[in-house]
mmCIF file of C-alpha atoms in Angstrom:
data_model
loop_
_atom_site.group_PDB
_atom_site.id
_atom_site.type_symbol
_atom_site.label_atom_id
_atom_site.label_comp_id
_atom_site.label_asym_id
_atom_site.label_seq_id
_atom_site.Cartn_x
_atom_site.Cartn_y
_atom_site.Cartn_z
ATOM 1 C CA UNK A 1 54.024 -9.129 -14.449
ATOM 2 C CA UNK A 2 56.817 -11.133 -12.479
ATOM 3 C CA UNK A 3 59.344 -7.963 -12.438
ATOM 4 C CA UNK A 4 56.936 -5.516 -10.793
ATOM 5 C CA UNK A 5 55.988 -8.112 -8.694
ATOM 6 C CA UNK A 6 60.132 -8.545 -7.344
ATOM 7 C CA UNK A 7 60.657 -5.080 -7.237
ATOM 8 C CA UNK A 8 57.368 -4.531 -4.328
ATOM 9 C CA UNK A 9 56.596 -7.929 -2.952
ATOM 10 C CA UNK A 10 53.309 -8.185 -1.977
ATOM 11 C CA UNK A 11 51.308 -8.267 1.481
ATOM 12 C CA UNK A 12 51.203 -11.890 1.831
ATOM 13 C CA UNK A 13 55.295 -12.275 0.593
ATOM 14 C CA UNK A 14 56.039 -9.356 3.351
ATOM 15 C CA UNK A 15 54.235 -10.887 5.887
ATOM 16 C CA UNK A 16 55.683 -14.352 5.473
ATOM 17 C CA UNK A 17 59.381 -12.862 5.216
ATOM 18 C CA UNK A 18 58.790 -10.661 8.515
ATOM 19 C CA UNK A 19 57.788 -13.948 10.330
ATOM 20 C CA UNK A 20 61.160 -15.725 9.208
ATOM 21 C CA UNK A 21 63.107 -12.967 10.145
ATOM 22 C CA UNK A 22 61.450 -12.627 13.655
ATOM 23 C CA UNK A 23 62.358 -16.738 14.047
ATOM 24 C CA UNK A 24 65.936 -16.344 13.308
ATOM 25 C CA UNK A 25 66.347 -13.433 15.718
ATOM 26 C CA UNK A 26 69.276 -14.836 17.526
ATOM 27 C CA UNK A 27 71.358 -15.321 14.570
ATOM 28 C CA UNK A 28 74.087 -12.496 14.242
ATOM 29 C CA UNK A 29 73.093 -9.182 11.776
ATOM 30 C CA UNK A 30 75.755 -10.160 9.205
ATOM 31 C CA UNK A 31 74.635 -13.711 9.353
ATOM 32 C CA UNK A 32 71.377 -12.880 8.772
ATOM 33 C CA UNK A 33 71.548 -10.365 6.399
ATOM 34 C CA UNK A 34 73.380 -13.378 4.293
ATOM 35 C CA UNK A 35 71.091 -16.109 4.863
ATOM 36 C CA UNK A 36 67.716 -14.023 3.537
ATOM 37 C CA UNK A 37 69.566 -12.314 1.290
ATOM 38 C CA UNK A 38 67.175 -13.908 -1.613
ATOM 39 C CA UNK A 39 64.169 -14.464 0.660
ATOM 40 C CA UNK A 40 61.785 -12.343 -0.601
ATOM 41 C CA UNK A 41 62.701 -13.026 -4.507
ATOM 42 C CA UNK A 42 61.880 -16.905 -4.112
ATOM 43 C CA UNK A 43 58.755 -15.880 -1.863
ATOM 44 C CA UNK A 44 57.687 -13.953 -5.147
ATOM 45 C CA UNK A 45 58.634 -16.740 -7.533
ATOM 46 C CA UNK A 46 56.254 -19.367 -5.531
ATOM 47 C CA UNK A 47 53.558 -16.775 -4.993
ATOM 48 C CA UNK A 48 54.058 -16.228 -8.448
ATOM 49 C CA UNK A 49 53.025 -19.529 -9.316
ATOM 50 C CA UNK A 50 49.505 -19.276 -8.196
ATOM 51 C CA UNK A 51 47.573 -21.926 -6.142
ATOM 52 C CA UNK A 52 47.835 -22.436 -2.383
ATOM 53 C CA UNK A 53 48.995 -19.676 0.190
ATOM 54 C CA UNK A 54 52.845 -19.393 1.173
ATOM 55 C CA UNK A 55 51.928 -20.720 4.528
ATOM 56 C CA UNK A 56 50.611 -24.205 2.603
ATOM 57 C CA UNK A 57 53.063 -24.535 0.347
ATOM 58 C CA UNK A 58 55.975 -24.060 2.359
ATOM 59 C CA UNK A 59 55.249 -24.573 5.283
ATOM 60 C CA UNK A 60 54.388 -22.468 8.606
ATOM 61 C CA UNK A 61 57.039 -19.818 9.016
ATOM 62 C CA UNK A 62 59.184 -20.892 12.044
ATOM 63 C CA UNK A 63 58.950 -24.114 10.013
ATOM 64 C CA UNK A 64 60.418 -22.469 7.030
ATOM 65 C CA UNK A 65 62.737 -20.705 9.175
ATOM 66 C CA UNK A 66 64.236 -23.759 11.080
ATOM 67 C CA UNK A 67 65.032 -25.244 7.873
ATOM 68 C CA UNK A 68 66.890 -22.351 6.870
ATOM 69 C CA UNK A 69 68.666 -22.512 9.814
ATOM 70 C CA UNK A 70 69.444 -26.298 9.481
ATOM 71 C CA UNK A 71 70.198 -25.637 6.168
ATOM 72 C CA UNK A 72 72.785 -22.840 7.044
ATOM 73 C CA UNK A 73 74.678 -24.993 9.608
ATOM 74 C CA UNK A 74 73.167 -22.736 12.367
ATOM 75 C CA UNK A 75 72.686 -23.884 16.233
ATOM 76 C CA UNK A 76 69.366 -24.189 17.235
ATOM 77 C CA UNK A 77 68.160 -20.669 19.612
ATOM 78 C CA UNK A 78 69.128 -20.755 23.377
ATOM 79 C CA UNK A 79 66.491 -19.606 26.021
ATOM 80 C CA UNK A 80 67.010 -16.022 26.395
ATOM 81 C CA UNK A 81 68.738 -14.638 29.368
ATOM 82 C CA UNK A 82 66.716 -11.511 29.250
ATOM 83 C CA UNK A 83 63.350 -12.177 27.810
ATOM 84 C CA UNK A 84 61.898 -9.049 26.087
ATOM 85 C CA UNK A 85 58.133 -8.819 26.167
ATOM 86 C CA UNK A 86 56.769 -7.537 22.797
ATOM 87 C CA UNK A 87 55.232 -4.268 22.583
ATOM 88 C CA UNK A 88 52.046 -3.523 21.503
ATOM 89 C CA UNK A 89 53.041 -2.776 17.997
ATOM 90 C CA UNK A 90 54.764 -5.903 17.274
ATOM 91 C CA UNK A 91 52.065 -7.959 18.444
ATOM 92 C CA UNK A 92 50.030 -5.620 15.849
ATOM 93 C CA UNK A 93 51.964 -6.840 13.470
ATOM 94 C CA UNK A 94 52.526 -10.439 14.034
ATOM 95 C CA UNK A 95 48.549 -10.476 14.272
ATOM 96 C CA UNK A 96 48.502 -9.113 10.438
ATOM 97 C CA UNK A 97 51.367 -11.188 9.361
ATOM 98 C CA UNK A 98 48.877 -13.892 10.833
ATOM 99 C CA UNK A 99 46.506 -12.976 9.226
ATOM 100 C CA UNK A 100 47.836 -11.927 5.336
ATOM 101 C CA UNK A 101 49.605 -15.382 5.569
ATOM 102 C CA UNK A 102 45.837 -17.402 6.346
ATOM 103 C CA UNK A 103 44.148 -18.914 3.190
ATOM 104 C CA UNK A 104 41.015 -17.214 4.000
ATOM 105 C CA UNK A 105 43.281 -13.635 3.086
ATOM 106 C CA UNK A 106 44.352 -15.206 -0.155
ATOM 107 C CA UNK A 107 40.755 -16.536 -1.162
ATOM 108 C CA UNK A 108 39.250 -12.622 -0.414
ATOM 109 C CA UNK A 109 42.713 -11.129 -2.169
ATOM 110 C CA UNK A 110 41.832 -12.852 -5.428
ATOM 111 C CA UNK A 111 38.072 -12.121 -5.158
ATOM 112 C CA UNK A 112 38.862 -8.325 -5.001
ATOM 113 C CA UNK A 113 39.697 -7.725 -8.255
ATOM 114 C CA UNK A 114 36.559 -9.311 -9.705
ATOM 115 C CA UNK A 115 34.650 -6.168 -7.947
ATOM 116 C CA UNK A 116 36.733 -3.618 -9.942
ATOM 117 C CA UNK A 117 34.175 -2.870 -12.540
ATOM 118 C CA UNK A 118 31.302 -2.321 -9.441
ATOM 119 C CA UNK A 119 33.953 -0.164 -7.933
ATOM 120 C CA UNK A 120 34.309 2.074 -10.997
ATOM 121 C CA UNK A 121 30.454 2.548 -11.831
ATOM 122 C CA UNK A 122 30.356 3.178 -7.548
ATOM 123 C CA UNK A 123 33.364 5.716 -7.706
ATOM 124 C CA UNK A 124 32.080 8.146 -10.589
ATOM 125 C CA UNK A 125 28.474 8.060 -9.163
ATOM 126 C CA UNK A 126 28.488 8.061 -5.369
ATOM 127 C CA UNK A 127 30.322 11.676 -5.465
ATOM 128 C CA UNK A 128 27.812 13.173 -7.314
ATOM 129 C CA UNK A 129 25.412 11.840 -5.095
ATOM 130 C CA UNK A 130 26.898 13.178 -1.746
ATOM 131 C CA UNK A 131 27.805 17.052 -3.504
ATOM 132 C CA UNK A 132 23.854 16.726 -4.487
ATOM 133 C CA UNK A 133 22.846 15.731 -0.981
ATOM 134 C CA UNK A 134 25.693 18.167 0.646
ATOM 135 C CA UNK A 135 25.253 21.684 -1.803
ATOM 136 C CA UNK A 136 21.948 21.384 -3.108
ATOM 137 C CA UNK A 137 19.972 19.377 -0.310
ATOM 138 C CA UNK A 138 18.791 17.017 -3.470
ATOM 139 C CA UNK A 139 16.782 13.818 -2.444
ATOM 140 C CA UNK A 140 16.385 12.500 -6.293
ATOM 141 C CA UNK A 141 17.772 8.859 -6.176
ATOM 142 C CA UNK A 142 19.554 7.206 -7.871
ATOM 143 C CA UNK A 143 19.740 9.693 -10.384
ATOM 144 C CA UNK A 144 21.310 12.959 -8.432
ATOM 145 C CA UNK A 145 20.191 16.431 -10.106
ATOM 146 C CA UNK A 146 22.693 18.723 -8.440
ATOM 147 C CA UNK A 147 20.049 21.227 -8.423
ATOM 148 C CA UNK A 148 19.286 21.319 -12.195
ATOM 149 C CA UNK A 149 17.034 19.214 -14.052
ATOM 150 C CA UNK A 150 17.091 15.223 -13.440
ATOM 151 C CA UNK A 151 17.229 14.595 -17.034
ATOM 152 C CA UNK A 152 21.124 16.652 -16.774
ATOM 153 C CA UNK A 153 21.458 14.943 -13.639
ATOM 154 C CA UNK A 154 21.082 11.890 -15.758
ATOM 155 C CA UNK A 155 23.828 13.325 -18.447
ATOM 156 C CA UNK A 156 26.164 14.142 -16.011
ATOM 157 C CA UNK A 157 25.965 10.743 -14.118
ATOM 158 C CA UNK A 158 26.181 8.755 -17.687
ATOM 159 C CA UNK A 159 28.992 10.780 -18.588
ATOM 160 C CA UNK A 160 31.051 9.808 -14.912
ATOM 161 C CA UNK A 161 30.254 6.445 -15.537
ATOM 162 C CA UNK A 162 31.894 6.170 -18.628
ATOM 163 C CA UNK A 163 34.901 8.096 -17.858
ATOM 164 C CA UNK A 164 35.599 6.097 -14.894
ATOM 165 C CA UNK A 165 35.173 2.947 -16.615
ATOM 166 C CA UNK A 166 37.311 3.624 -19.404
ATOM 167 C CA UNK A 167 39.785 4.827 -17.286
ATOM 168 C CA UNK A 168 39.858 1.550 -14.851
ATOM 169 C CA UNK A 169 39.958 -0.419 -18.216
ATOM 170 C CA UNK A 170 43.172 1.376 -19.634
ATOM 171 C CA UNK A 171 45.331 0.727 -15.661
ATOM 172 C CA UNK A 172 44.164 -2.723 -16.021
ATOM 173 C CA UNK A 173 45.872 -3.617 -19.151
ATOM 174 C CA UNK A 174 48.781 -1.275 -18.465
ATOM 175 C CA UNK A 175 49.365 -0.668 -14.624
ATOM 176 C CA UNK A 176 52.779 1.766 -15.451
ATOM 177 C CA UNK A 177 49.305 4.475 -16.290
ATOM 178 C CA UNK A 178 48.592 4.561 -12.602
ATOM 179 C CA UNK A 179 50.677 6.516 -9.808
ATOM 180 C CA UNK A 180 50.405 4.225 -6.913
ATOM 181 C CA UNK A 181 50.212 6.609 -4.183
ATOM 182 C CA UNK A 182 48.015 9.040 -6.150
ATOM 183 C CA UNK A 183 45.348 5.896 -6.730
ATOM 184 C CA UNK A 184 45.190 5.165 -3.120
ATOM 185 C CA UNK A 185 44.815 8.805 -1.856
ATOM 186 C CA UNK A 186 41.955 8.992 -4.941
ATOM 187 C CA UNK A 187 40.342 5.963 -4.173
ATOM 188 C CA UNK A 188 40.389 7.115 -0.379
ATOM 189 C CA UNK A 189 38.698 10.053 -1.184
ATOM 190 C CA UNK A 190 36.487 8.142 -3.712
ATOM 191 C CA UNK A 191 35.567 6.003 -0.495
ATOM 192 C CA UNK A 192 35.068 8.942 2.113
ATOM 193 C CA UNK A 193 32.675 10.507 -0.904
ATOM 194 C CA UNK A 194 30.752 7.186 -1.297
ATOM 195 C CA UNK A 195 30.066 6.749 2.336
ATOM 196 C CA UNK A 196 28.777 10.123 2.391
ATOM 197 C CA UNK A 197 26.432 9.481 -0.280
ATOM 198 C CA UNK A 198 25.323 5.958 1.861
ATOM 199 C CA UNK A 199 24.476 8.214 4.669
ATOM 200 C CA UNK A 200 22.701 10.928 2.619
ATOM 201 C CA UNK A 201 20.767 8.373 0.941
ATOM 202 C CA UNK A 202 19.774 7.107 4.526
ATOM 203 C CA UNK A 203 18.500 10.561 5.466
ATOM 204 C CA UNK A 204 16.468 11.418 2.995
ATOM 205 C CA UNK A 205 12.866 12.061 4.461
ATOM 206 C CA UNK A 206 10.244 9.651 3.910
ATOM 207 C CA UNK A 207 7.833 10.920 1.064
ATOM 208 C CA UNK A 208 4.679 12.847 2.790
ATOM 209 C CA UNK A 209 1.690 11.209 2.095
ATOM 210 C CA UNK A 210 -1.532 13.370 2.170
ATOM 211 C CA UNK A 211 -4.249 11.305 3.825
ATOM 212 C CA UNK A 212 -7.935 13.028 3.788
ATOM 213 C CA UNK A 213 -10.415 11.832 6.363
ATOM 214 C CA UNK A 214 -14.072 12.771 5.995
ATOM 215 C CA UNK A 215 -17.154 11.473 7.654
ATOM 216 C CA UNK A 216 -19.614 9.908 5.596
ATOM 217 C CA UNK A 217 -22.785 12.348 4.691
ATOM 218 C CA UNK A 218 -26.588 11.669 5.228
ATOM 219 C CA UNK A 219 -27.872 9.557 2.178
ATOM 220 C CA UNK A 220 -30.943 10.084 0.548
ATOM 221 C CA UNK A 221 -33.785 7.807 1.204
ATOM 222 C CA UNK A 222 -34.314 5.503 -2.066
ATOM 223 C CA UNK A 223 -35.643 2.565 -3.500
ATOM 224 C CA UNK A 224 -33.662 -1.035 -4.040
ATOM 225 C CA UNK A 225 -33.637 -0.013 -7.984
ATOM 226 C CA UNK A 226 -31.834 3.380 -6.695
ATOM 227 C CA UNK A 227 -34.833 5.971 -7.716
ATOM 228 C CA UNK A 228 -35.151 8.874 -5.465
ATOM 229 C CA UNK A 229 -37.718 9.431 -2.782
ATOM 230 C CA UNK A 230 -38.823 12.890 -3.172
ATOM 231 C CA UNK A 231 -41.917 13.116 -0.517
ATOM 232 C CA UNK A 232 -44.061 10.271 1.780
ATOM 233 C CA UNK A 233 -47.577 10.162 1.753
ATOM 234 C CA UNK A 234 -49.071 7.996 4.782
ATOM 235 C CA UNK A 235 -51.880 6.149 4.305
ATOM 236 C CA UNK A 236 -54.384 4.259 7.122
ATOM 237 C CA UNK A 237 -54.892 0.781 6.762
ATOM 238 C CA UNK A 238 -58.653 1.424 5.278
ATOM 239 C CA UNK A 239 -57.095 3.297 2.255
ATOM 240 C CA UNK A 240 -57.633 6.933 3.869
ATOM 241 C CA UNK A 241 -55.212 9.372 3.052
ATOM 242 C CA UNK A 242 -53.321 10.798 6.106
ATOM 243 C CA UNK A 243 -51.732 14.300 7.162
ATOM 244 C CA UNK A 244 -49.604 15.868 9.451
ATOM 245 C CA UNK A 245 -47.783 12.225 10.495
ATOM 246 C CA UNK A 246 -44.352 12.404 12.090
ATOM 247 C CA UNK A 247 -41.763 9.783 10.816
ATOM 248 C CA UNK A 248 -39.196 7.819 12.632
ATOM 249 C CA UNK A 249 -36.727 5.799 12.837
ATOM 250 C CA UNK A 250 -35.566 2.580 15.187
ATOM 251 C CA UNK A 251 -33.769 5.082 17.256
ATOM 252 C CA UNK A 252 -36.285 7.607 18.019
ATOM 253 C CA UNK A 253 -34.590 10.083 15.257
ATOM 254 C CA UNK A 254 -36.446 12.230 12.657
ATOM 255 C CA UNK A 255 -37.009 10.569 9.083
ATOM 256 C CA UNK A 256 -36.213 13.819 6.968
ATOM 257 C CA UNK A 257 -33.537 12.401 4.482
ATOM 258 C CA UNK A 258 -36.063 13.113 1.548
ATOM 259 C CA UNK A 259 -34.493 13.203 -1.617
ATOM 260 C CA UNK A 260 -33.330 16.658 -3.374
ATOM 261 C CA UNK A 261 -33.916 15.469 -7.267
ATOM 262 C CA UNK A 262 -36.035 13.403 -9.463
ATOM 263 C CA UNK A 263 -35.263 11.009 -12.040
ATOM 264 C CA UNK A 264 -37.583 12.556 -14.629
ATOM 265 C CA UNK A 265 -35.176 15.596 -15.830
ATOM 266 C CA UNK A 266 -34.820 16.548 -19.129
ATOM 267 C CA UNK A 267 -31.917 14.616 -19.977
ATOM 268 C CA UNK A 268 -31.184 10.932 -18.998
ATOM 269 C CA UNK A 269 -28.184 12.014 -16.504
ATOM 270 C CA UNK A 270 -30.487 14.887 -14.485
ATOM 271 C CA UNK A 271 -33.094 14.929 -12.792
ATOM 272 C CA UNK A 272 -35.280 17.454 -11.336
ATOM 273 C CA UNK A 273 -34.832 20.020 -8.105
ATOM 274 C CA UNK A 274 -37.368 19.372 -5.441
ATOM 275 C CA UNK A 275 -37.693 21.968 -2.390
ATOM 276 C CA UNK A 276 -39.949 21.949 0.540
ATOM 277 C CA UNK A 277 -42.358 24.856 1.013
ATOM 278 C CA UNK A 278 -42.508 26.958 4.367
ATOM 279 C CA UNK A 279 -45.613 26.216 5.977
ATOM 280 C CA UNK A 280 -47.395 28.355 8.477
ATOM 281 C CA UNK A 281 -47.154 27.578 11.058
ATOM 282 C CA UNK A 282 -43.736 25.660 10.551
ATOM 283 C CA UNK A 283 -43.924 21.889 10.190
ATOM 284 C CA UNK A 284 -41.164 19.545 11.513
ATOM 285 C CA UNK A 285 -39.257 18.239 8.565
ATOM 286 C CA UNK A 286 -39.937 14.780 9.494
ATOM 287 C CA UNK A 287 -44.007 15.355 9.152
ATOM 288 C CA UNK A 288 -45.843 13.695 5.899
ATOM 289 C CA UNK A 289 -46.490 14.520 3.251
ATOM 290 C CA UNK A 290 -44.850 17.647 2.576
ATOM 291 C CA UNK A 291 -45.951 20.676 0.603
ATOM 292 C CA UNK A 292 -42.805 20.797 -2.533
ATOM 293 C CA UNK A 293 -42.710 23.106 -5.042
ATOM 294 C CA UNK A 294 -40.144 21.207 -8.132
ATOM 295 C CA UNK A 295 -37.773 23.378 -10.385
ATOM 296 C CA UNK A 296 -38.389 22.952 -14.242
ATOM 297 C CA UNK A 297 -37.936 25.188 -17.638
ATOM 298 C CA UNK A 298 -40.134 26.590 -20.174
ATOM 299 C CA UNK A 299 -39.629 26.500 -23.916
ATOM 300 C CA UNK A 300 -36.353 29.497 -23.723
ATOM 301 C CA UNK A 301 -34.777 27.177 -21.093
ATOM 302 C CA UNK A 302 -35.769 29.580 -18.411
ATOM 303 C CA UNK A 303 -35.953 27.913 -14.523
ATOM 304 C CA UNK A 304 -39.415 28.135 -13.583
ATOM 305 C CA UNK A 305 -40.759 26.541 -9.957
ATOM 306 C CA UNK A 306 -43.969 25.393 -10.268
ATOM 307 C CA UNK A 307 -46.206 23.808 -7.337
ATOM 308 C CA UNK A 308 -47.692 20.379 -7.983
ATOM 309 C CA UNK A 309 -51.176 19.499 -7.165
ATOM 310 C CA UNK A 310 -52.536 18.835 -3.868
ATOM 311 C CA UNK A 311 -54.168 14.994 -5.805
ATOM 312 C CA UNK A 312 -52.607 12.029 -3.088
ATOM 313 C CA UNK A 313 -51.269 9.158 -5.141
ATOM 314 C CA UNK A 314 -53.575 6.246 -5.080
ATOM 315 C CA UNK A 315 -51.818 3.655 -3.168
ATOM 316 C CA UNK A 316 -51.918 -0.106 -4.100
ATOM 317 C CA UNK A 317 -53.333 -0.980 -0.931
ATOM 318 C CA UNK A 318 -54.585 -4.793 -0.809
ATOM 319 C CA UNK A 319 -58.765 -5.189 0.574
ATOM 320 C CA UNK A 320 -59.251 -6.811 3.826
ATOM 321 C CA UNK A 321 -60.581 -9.981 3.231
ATOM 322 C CA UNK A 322 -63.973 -10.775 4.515
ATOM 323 C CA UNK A 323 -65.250 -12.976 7.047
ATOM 324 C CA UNK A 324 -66.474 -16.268 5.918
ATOM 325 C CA UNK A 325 -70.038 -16.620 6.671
ATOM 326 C CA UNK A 326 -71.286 -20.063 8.411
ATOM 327 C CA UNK A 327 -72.559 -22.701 6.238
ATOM 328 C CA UNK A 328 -76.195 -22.693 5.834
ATOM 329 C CA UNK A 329 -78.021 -25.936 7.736
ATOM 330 C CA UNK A 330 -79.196 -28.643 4.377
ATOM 331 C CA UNK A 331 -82.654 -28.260 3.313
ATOM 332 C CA UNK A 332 -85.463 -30.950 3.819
ATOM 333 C CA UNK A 333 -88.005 -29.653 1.591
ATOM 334 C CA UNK A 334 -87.332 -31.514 -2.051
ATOM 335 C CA UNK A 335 -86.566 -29.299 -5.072
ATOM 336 C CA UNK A 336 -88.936 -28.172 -7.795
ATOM 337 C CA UNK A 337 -88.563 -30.298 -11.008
ATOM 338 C CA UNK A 338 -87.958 -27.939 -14.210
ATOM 339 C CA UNK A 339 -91.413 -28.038 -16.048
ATOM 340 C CA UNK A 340 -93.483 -29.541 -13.245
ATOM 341 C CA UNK A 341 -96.572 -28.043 -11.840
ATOM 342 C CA UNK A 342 -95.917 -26.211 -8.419
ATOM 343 C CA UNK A 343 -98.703 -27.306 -6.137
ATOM 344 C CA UNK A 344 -99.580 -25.305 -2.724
ATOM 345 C CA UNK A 345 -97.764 -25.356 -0.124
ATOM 346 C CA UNK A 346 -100.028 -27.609 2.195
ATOM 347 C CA UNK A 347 -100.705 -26.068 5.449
ATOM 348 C CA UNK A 348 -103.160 -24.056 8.067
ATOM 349 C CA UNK A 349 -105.324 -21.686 6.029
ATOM 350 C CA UNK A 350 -104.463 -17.939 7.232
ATOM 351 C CA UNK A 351 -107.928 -15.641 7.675
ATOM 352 C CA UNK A 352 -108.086 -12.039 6.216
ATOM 353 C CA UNK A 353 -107.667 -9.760 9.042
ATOM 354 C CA UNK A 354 -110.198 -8.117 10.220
ATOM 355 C CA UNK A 355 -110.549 -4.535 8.535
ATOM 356 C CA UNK A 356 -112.460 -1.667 10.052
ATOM 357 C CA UNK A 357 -116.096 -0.925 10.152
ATOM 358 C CA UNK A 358 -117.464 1.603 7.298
ATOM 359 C CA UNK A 359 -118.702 4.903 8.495
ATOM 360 C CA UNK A 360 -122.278 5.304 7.309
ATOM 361 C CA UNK A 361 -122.331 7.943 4.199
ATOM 362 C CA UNK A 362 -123.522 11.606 5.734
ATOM 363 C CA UNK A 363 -126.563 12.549 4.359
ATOM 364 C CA UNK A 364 -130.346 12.896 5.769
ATOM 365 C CA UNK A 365 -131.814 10.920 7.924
ATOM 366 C CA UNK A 366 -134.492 8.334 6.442
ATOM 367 C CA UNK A 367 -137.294 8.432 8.678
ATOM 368 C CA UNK A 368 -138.956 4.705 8.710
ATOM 369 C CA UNK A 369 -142.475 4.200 6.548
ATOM 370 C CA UNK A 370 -145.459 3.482 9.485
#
């Protein structure tokens, strides 16, 4: 690994060189050219090593580069008779070399390579996701169908996967496999493709929800254990039936919610039809009780409507209670003994009243004797 490494140096060795170089400025080309003739091998060597950044191990660059100048027998730099102010690009790139040559670099350089693996599953799926979104308008995630079923989607996507990871796994253990400028203009691509995908995905239309809104119906008038009220039959409070009486409610509005069916069908689950009869002349529907006529079968199962009686229920109406008479005054007079002789009542004798005179008996007169 140390021989490719010597042949490219890498970011952080380039970086650290370019500052040296840029400290010993003022020393003649030939001079120069002598002096860091090795630079860049023993950069490698000690970045080779591992551990700490260049900069921490030996040393800030103009450090490095003064001792190399010491070291070489070298005067230290004059001020500059003509100062030359830097141009944009080499303030650019003293900014990088800043920056490759900071530990925080190093620490995110060697945490790349841990995301290789996500990179490989990423790079095989995200194109198929953006030529889905792109060609075939396809808002299936994560699985893209590129306008075929998702279950070949699936295949296709599977298959990616693996060649892509099998193929990262074979560079790894021998990086001579890999073209270096065909792997960056790939992975480029790769990139582009992915972010393409990212912003597809972010497009996608949020999935229409049908909402229904309906206002709630009339309900049927009923009792608490849920049986239907078919028809009202008023009543007065002495127990006399009552006809023609108009129903309503706290507000003033028509009671005419009568239920439609009975609980007494044929089977346990129906019940019967109940329809109001026309009346002549027309009644209000909220006026008690109604005339109904209810639909039943005969023995073939035909419908038949049949009229019930005119008979009024009989109501459970409670009696009025009466009025408790005033207690009788005590009696004076003593009771009779059982088996004692009842004598008279003492008091004034009553006379007969007076009757009227007989007529004499018609007949002839009786002369008297001389």
């Amino acid at each position: 690994m140390t021989a490719p490494q010597q042949a490219e140096p890498d970011v952080e060795v380039r970086a650290y060189a370019r500052q040296v170089r840029a400290a010993l400025a003022d020393v003649p080309a030939e001079r120069l050219t002598e002096l860091l003739d090795d630079l860049e091998e023993h950069l490698v060597e000690v970045a080779a090593e591992g551990g700490e950044p260049l900069a921490v191990r030996l040393g800030p660059p103009a450090e490095y580069a003064a001792e190399l100048r010491h070291a070489a027998g070298l005067a230290e730099p004059q001020g500059q008779a003509s100062p030359v102010e830097p141009s944009w690009r080499t303030d650019l790139s003293s900014r990088l070399d800043a920056v490759y040559a900071s530990p925080q670099y190093a620490a995110v350089r060697d945490f790349l390579p841990e995301l290789r693996p996500a990179w490989w599953v990423l790079r095989a799926w995200a194109p198929l996701v953006a030529v889905d979104a792109v060609l075939f308008g396809g808002t299936s995630f994560p699985v893209p169908s590129l306008g075929l079923s998702p279950l070949v989607g699936l295949v296709l996507t599977g298959a990616a996967i693996t060649w892509s990871v099998r193929r990262g796994l074979r560079v790894r253990r021998d990086p001579a496999l890999a073209d270096p400028r065909l792997s960056v203009a790939v992975n480029g691509a790769l990139a582009v493709l992915a972010l393409v995908a990212l912003v597809a995905i972010g497009n996608q239309p949020d999935p229409a929800i049908a909402y229904s809104y309906s206002e709630p119906g009339p309900t049927s008038l009923a009792h608490d254990d849920g049986a239907p009220i078919t028809n009202i039959h008023p009543y007065s409070s002495a127990g006399e039936p009552l006809e023609g009486v108009l129903l309503y409610d706290q507000d003033g509005r028509p009671i005419d919610n009568l239920a439609t069916y009975t609980t007494d069908g044929p089977y346990p689950s129906e019940g019967r039809e109940v329809q109001r009869l026309d009346t002549d002349p027309p009644a209000p529907a909220n006026a008690f009780p109604q005339e109904q006529r209810v639909l039943t079968y005969d023995d073939s199962g035909n419908p038949v409507w049949t009229t019930p009686g005119t008979e009024t229920p009989t109501p459970d109406i409670p009696s009025t209670p009466a009025e408790p008479s005033a207690p009788a005054a005590p009696s004076t007079s003593p009771s009779p003994v059982p088996g004692a002789p009842v004598e008279p009542f003492p008091g004034p004798s009553v006379p007969p009243l007076p009757g009227p005179a007989p007529e004499p008996f018609p007949g002839p007169a009786v002369e008297p004797a001389p």
